[in-house]
Short mmCIF file of C-alpha atoms and ligand atoms in Angstrom, two decimals:
data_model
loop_
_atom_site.label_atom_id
_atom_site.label_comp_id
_atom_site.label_asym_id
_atom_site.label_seq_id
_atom_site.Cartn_x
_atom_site.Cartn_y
_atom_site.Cartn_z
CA UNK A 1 0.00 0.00 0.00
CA UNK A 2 1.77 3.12 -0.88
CA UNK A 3 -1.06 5.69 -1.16
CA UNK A 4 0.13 8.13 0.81
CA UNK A 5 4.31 7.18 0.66
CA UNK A 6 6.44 10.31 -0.09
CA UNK A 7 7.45 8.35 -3.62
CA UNK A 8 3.89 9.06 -4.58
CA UNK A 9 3.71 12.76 -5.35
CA UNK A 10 0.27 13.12 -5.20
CA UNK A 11 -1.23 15.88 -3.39
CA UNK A 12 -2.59 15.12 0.13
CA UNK A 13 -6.30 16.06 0.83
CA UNK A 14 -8.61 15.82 4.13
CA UNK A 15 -10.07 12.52 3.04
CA UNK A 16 -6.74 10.58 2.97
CA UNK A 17 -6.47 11.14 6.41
CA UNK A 18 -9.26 8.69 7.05
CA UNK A 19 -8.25 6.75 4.39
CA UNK A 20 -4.65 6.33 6.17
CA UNK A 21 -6.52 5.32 9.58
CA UNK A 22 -8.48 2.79 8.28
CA UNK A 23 -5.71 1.26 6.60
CA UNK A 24 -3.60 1.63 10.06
CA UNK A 25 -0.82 3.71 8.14
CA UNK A 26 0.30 6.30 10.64
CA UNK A 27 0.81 9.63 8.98
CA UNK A 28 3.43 12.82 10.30
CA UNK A 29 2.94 16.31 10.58
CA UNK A 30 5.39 19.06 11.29
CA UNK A 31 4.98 22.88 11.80
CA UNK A 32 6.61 25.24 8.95
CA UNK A 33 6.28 28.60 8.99
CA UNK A 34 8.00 30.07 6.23
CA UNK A 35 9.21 29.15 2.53
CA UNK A 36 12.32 27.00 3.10
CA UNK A 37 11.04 24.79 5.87
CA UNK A 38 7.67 24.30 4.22
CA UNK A 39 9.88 22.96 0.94
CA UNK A 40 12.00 20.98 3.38
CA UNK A 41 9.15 19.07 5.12
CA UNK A 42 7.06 18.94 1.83
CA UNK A 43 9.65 17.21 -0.03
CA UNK A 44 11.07 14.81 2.85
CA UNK A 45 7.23 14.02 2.62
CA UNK A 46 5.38 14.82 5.42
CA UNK A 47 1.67 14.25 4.91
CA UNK A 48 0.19 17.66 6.76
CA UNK A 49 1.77 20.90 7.40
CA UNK A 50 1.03 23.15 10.35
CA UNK A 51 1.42 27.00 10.40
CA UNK A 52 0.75 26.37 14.08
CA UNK A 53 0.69 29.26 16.42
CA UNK A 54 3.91 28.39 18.53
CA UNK A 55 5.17 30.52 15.47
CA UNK A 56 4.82 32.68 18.69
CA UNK A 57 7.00 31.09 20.78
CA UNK A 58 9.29 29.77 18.52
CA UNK A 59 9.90 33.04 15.57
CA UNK A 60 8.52 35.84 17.07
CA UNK A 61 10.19 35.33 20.30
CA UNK A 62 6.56 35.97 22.82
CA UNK A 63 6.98 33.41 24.89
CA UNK A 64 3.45 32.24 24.59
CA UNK A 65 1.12 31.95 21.55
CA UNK A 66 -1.40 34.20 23.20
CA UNK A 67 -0.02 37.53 21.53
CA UNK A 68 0.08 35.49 18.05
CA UNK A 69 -2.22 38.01 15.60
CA UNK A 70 -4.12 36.61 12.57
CA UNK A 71 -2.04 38.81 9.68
CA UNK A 72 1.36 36.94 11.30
CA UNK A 73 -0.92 33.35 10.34
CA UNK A 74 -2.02 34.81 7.53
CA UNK A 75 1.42 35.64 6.24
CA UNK A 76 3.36 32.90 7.36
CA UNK A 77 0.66 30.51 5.55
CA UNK A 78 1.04 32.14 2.41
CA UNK A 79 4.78 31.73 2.58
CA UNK A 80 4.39 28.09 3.68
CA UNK A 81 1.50 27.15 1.10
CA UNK A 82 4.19 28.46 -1.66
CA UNK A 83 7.32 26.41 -0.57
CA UNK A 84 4.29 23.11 -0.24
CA UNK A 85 3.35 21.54 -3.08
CA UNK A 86 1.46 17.80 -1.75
CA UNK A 87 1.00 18.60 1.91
CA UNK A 88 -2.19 19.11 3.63
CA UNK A 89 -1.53 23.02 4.74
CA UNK A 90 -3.49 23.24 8.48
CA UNK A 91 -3.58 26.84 9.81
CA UNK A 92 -4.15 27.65 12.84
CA UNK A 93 -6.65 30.31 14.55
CA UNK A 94 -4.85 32.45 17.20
CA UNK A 95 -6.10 33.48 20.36
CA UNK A 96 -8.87 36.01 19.81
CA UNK A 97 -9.81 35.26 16.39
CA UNK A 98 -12.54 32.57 17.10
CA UNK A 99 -13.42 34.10 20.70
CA UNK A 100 -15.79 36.63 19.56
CA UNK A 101 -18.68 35.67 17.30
CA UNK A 102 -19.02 32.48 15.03
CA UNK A 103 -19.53 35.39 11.93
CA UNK A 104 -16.39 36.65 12.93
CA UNK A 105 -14.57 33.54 13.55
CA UNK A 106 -16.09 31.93 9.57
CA UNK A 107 -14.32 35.40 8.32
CA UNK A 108 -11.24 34.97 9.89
CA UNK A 109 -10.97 31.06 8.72
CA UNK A 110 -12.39 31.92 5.33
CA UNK A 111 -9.42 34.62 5.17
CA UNK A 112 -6.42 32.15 5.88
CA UNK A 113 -8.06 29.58 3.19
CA UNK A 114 -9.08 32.50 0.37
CA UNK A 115 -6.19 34.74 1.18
CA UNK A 116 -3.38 32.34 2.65
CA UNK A 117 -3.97 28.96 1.06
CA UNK A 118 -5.25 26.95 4.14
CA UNK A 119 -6.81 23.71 3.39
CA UNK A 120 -8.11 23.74 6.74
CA UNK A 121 -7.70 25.28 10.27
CA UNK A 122 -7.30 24.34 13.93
CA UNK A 123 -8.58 25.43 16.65
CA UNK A 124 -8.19 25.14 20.49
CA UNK A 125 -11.29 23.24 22.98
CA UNK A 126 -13.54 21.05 23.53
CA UNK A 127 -17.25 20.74 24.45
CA UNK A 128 -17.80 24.77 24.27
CA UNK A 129 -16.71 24.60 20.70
CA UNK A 130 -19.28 22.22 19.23
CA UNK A 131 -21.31 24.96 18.13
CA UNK A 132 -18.82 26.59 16.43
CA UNK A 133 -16.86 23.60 14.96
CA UNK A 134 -20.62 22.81 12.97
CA UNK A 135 -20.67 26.25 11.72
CA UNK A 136 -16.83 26.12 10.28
CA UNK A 137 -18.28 22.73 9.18
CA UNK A 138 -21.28 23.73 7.42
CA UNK A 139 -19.81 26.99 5.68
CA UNK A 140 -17.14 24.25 4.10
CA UNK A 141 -14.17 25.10 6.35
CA UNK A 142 -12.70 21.94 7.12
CA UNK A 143 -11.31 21.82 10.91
CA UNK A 144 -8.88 20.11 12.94
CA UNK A 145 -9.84 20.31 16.70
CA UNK A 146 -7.50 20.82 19.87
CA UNK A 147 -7.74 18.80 23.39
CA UNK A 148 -5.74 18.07 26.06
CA UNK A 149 -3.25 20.85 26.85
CA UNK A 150 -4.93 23.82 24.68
CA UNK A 151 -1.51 26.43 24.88
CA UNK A 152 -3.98 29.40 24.63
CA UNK A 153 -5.45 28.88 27.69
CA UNK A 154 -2.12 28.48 29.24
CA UNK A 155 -3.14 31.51 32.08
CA UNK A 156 -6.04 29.39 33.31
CA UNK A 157 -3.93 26.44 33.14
CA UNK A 158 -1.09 28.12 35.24
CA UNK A 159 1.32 26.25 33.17
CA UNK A 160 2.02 23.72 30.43
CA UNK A 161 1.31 20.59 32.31
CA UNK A 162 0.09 16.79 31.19
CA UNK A 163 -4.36 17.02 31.27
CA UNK A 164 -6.24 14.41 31.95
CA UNK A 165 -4.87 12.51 34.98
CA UNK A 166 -7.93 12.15 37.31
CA UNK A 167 -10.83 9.53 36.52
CA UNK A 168 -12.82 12.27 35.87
CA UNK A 169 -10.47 14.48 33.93
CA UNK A 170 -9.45 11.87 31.59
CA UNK A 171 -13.06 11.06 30.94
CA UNK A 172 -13.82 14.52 29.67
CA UNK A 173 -11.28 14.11 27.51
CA UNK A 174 -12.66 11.07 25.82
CA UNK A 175 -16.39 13.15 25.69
CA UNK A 176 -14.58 15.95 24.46
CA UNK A 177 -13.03 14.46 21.61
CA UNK A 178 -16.37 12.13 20.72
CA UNK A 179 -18.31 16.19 20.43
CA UNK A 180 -15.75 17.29 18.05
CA UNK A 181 -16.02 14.17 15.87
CA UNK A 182 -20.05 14.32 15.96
CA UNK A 183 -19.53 17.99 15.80
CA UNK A 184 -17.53 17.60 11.87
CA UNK A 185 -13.76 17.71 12.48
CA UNK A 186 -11.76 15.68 10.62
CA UNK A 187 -8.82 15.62 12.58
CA UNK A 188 -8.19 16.15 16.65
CA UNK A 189 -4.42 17.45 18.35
CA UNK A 190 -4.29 15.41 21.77
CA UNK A 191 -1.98 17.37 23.43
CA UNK A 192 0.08 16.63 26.92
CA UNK A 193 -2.44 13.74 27.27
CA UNK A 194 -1.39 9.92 28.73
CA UNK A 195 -0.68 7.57 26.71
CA UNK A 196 -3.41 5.17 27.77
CA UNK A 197 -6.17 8.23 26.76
CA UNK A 198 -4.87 8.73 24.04
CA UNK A 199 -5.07 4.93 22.99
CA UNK A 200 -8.54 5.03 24.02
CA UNK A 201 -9.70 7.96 22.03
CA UNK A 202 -7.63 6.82 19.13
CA UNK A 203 -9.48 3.16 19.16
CA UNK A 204 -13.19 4.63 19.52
CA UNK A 205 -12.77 7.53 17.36
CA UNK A 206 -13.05 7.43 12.75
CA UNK A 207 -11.13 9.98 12.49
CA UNK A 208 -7.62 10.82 13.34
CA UNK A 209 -5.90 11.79 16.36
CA UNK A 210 -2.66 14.10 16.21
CA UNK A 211 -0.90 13.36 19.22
CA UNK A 212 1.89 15.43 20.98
CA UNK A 213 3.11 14.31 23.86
CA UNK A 214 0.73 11.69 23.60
CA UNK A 215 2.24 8.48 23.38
CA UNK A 216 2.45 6.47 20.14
CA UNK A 217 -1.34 5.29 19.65
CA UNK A 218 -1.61 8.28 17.69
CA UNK A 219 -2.80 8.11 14.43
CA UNK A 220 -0.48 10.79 13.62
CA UNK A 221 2.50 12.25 14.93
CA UNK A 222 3.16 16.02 14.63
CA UNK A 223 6.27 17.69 16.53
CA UNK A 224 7.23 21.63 16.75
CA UNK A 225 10.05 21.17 13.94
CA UNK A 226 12.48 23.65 15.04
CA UNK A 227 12.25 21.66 18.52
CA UNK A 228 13.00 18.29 16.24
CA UNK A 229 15.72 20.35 14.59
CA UNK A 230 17.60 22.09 17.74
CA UNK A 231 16.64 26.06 16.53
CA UNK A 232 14.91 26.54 19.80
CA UNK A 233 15.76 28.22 23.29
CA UNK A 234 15.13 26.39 26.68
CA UNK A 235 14.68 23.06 28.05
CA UNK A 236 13.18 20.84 25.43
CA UNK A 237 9.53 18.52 26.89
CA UNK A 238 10.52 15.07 27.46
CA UNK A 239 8.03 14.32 23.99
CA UNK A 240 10.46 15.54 22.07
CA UNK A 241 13.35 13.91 20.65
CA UNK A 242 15.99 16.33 18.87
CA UNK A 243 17.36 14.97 15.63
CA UNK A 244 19.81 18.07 14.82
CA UNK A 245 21.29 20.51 16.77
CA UNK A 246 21.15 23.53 14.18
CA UNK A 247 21.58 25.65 16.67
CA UNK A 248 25.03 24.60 16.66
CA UNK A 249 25.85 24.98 13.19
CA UNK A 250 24.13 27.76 12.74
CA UNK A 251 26.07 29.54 15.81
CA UNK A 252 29.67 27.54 14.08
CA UNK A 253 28.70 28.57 10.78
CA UNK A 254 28.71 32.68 11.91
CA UNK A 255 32.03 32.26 14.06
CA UNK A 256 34.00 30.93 10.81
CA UNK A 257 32.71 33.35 8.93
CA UNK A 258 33.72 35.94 11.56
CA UNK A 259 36.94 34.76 11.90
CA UNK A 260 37.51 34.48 7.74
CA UNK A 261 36.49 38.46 7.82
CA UNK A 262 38.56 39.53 10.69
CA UNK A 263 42.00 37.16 9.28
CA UNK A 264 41.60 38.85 5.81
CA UNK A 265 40.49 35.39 4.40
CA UNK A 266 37.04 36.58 3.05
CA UNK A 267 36.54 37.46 0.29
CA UNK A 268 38.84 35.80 -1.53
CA UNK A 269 39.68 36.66 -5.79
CA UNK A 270 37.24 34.07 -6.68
CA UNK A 271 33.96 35.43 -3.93
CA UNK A 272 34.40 39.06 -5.46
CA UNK A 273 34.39 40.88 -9.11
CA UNK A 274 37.53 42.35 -10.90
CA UNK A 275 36.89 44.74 -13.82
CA UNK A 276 36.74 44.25 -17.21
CA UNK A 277 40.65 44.31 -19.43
CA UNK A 278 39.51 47.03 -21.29
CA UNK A 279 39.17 49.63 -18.17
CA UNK A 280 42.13 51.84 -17.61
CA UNK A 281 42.31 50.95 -13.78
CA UNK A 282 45.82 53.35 -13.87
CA UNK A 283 43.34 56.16 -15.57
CA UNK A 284 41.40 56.12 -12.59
CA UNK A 285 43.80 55.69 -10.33
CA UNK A 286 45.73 59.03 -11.33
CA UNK A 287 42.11 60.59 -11.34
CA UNK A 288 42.93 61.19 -15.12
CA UNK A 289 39.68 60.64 -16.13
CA UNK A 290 37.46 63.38 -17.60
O1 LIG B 1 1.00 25.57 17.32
C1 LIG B 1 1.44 24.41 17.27
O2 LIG B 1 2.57 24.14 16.86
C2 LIG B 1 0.55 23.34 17.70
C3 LIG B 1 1.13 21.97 17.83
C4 LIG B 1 1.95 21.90 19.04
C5 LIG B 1 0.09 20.92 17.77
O3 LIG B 1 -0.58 23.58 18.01
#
């Protein structure tokens, strides 16, 4: 079965997703937010890109998505929907741009698809979202929803910590994620959620589960990238597991370069431009020229 294998170029849409499940074929998806990671990911063939909103934490420097505006979405989804060619591009809604009114919050989605490129957004919560998740749903805007640890709320929260560990808790996870199947989603982020939840919801659920922090029941893995990478600042969650450490050769690659400016050694002949035979260099030199 190689339907959705990164030989096979062909673009991915929503329905694969449940297409993948069903076939037990676990999928990836990474965040991008810009041109040359979105071409990166897209051709080492990941199956869904996220312009996720830890653009916040991770480019803009915030410390929390909660400042995260719709125009820096907006842009960054452009930028990532032209370096993507077979990716499913997910965008999602920052804080305050599905808070308001469901009119306002179809706008704002219908803006990153018409103006950005989305193929589909994401949003944060659970049961008090039904109602809006069926209006996305019914004006065509397909949606991924958001459980567990939901980073937007992370001043009721008090912190980034693992959801779901009481009996009760965990439950309400499981409800949570049932309403935003019934409600239309096509996709659900379990966040910071046990392992054994996440199995659960992942067994009794069609449609896929994105799972971060989540243990590997998952239908679909999706990791920060520049966390995967090493291009972030701070101690890394115990989820994630850092592949490259481009923080390093990024930091290496400046210091040589440094040192090649400060020795003399850059430019050299060859890295610079020497004028044409023909030009009287001595001319100009003895300012003889008219
Ligand atoms: O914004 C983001 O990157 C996300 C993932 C962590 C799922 O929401």
């Amino acid at each position: 079965m190689a339907y959705l294998k990164p030989d096979r170029p062909e673009k991915v849409y929503v329905p694969a997703l449940r297409k993948a499940k069903k076939r037990g074929e676990k999928l990836i998806c990474l965040t991008a937010y810009d041109y040359p990671t979105a071409r990166i990911v897209d051709e080492a063939g990941v199956e869904i890109i996220l312009v996720g909103d830890s653009i916040g934490n991770v480019i803009h420097g915030y410390g929390n998505t909660i400042p995260v505006t719709l125009e820096e979405i907006l842009s960054a989804t452009k930028a990532v929907k032209r370096g993507a060619s077979r990716a499913l591009i997910v965008s999602d809604m920052p804080y305050g741009t599905y808070h308001i009114n469901e009119d306002q919050t179809v706008d704002n989605a219908l803006k990153l698809m018409k103006d950005g490129g989305a193929e589909a957004i994401k949003l944060e919560g659970g049961e008090h979202r039904v109602k809006l998740v069926k209006r996305l749903v019914d004006e065509e805007i397909p949606v991924v929803a958001h459980i567990g640890l939901t980073p937007q709320s992370v001043h009721k929260l008090g912190g980034y910590s693992v959801q779901g560990k009481t009996t009760e808790t965990a439950k309400k996870l499981i409800d949570d994620a049932k309403m935003m199947e019934d409600a239309g989603a096509f996709s659900i982020v379990l966040e910071l959620v046990p392992r054994e939840i996440a199995e659960i919801i992942s067994s009794e659920l069609d449609i896929s589960t994105i799972g971060i922090g989540a243990g590997s029941a998952c239908d679909i893995q999706v990791l920060v990238l520049h966390d995967l990478i090493g291009l972030t600042f701070g101690r890394l969650p115990r989820f994630v597991r850092q592949y490259a450490d481009l923080r390093k050769a990024m930091s290496e690659a400046v210091t040589s370069w440094m040192e090649d400016v400060k020795n003399g050694n850059y430019p050299s002949k060859e890295e610079s431009y020497g004028l044409p035979e023909k030009v009287d260099i001595e001319k100009i030199k003895r300012k003889a020229v008219g």
